[in-house]
């Protein structure tokens, strides 16, 4: 499942408990990611799923669910 893989990556990169990572969790607001964390996360997910996420798509990512939807659309 895409969400579970995204959840593990988010928890690993942001060094937080997986149980805190929900589809509704805000990457910046709820999970405390910095802009550098967001770039690292995007890069890790691109490698994990063998996809490319455009700068425009990156700019629109606000929640974990947004990440899942972008990945599922590829």
Coordinates of N, CA, C and O in Angstrom, one line a residue, residues 2-57:
X2 N 0.5 2.2 -0.8 CA 1.3 3.4 -1.0 C 1.4 4.2 0.3 O 2.5 4.6 0.7
X3 N 0.3 4.3 1.0 CA 0.3 5.1 2.3 C 1.3 4.5 3.3 O 2.1 5.3 3.9
X4 N 1.4 3.2 3.4 CA 2.3 2.6 4.4 C 3.8 2.9 4.1 O 4.6 3.2 5.0
X5 N 4.1 2.8 2.8 CA 5.5 3.1 2.4 C 5.8 4.6 2.6 O 6.9 5.0 3.0
X6 N 4.8 5.5 2.3 CA 5.0 6.9 2.5 C 5.1 7.2 4.0 O 6.0 7.9 4.4
X7 N 4.3 6.6 4.8 CA 4.3 6.7 6.2 C 5.7 6.4 6.8 O 6.3 7.1 7.6
X8 N 6.3 5.3 6.4 CA 7.6 4.8 6.9 C 8.7 5.9 6.5 O 9.5 6.2 7.3
X9 N 8.6 6.3 5.2 CA 9.6 7.3 4.8 C 9.5 8.6 5.5 O 10.5 9.2 6.0
X10 N 8.3 9.1 5.7 CA 8.0 10.3 6.5 C 8.6 10.2 7.9 O 9.3 11.1 8.4
X11 N 8.2 9.1 8.6 CA 8.6 8.9 10.0 C 10.2 8.8 10.1 O 10.8 9.4 11.0
X12 N 10.8 8.2 9.1 CA 12.2 8.0 9.1 C 12.9 9.4 8.9 O 13.8 9.7 9.6
X13 N 12.5 10.1 7.9 CA 13.1 11.4 7.5 C 12.9 12.4 8.6 O 13.8 13.2 9.0
X14 N 11.7 12.5 9.1 CA 11.3 13.5 10.1 C 11.6 13.0 11.6 O 11.3 13.7 12.5
X15 N 12.1 11.8 11.7 CA 12.4 11.2 13.0 C 11.3 11.3 14.0 O 11.4 11.8 15.1
X16 N 10.1 10.8 13.5 CA 9.0 10.8 14.4 C 8.3 9.4 14.4 O 8.7 8.6 13.6
X17 N 7.4 9.2 15.3 CA 6.8 7.9 15.4 C 5.8 7.7 14.3 O 5.1 8.7 13.9
X18 N 5.8 6.5 13.7 CA 4.9 6.3 12.5 C 3.4 6.5 12.9 O 2.6 6.9 12.0
X19 N 3.0 6.3 14.1 CA 1.6 6.4 14.6 C 1.2 7.9 14.4 O 0.0 8.2 14.4
X20 N 2.1 8.8 14.4 CA 1.8 10.2 14.3 C 1.5 10.6 12.8 O 1.0 11.7 12.5
X21 N 1.9 9.8 11.9 CA 1.8 10.1 10.5 C 0.5 9.6 9.9 O 0.3 8.4 9.7
X22 N -0.4 10.5 9.7 CA -1.7 10.1 9.2 C -1.9 10.8 7.8 O -1.1 11.8 7.5
X23 N -2.8 10.4 7.0 CA -3.0 11.0 5.7 C -3.4 12.5 5.9 O -3.0 13.3 5.0
X24 N -4.0 12.8 7.0 CA -4.4 14.2 7.2 C -3.4 15.0 7.9 O -3.5 16.2 8.0
X25 N -2.2 14.4 8.2 CA -1.2 15.2 8.9 C -0.5 16.2 8.0 O -0.1 15.9 6.9
X26 N -0.4 17.4 8.5 CA 0.3 18.4 7.7 C 1.8 18.2 7.8 O 2.3 18.0 8.9
X27 N 2.4 18.2 6.7 CA 3.9 17.9 6.6 C 4.6 19.0 7.4 O 5.6 18.6 8.2
X28 N 4.2 20.2 7.3 CA 4.9 21.3 8.0 C 4.3 21.6 9.3 O 5.0 21.7 10.4
X29 N 3.0 21.8 9.3 CA 2.2 22.2 10.5 C 2.2 21.1 11.6 O 2.5 21.4 12.8
X30 N 1.8 19.9 11.3 CA 1.7 18.9 12.3 C 3.0 18.1 12.6 O 3.2 17.7 13.7
X31 N 3.7 17.9 11.5 CA 4.9 17.0 11.7 C 6.2 17.8 11.8 O 7.3 17.3 12.1
X32 N 6.1 19.1 11.6 CA 7.3 20.0 11.9 C 8.4 19.9 10.8 O 9.5 20.3 11.2
X33 N 8.1 19.6 9.6 CA 9.1 19.5 8.6 C 9.6 20.9 8.2 O 8.9 21.8 8.2
X34 N 10.9 21.0 8.0 CA 11.5 22.2 7.4 C 11.5 22.1 5.9 O 11.2 21.0 5.4
X35 N 11.8 23.2 5.2 CA 11.9 23.1 3.8 C 13.0 22.1 3.3 O 12.8 21.4 2.3
X36 N 14.0 22.0 4.0 CA 15.1 21.0 3.7 C 14.6 19.6 3.9 O 14.8 18.7 3.1
X37 N 13.8 19.4 5.0 CA 13.2 18.1 5.2 C 12.3 17.7 4.0 O 12.2 16.6 3.6
X38 N 11.5 18.7 3.6 CA 10.6 18.4 2.5 C 11.3 18.0 1.2 O 10.9 17.1 0.5
X39 N 12.4 18.7 0.9 CA 13.2 18.3 -0.3 C 13.8 16.9 -0.1 O 13.7 16.1 -1.0
X40 N 14.3 16.6 1.1 CA 14.8 15.2 1.4 C 13.7 14.2 1.3 O 14.0 13.1 0.7
X41 N 12.6 14.5 1.8 CA 11.4 13.6 1.7 C 11.0 13.3 0.3 O 10.8 12.2 -0.2
X42 N 10.9 14.4 -0.5 CA 10.5 14.2 -1.9 C 11.5 13.4 -2.7 O 11.2 12.5 -3.4
X43 N 12.8 13.7 -2.4 CA 13.9 12.9 -3.1 C 13.8 11.4 -2.7 O 13.9 10.5 -3.6
X44 N 13.6 11.1 -1.4 CA 13.5 9.7 -1.0 C 12.3 9.0 -1.6 O 12.4 7.9 -2.0
X45 N 11.2 9.7 -1.7 CA 10.0 9.1 -2.3 C 10.1 8.9 -3.8 O 9.7 7.9 -4.3
X46 N 10.8 9.8 -4.5 CA 11.1 9.6 -5.9 C 11.9 8.4 -6.1 O 11.7 7.6 -7.0
X47 N 12.9 8.2 -5.2 CA 13.8 7.0 -5.3 C 13.0 5.7 -5.0 O 13.1 4.7 -5.7
X48 N 12.2 5.8 -3.9 CA 11.4 4.6 -3.4 C 10.4 4.1 -4.5 O 10.2 2.9 -4.7
X49 N 9.7 5.1 -5.2 CA 8.7 4.7 -6.1 C 9.1 4.8 -7.6 O 8.3 4.6 -8.5
X50 N 10.4 5.2 -7.8 CA 10.9 5.3 -9.2 C 10.0 6.3 -10.0 O 9.6 5.9 -11.1
X51 N 9.8 7.5 -9.5 CA 9.0 8.5 -10.1 C 9.7 9.8 -10.1 O 10.8 9.9 -9.4
X52 N 9.2 10.8 -10.7 CA 9.7 12.2 -10.6 C 8.5 13.1 -10.2 O 7.4 13.0 -10.8
X53 N 8.8 13.9 -9.2 CA 7.8 14.8 -8.7 C 8.2 16.2 -9.1 O 9.3 16.7 -8.8
X54 N 7.4 16.9 -9.9 CA 7.8 18.2 -10.4 C 7.8 19.3 -9.3 O 7.3 19.1 -8.2
X55 N 8.5 20.4 -9.6 CA 8.6 21.5 -8.6 C 7.2 22.0 -8.3 O 6.9 22.4 -7.2
X56 N 6.3 22.1 -9.3 CA 4.9 22.5 -9.1 C 4.2 21.6 -8.2 O 3.5 22.1 -7.3
X57 N 4.4 20.3 -8.4 CA 3.7 19.3 -7.5 C 4.3 19.4 -6.1 O 3.5 19.4 -5.1

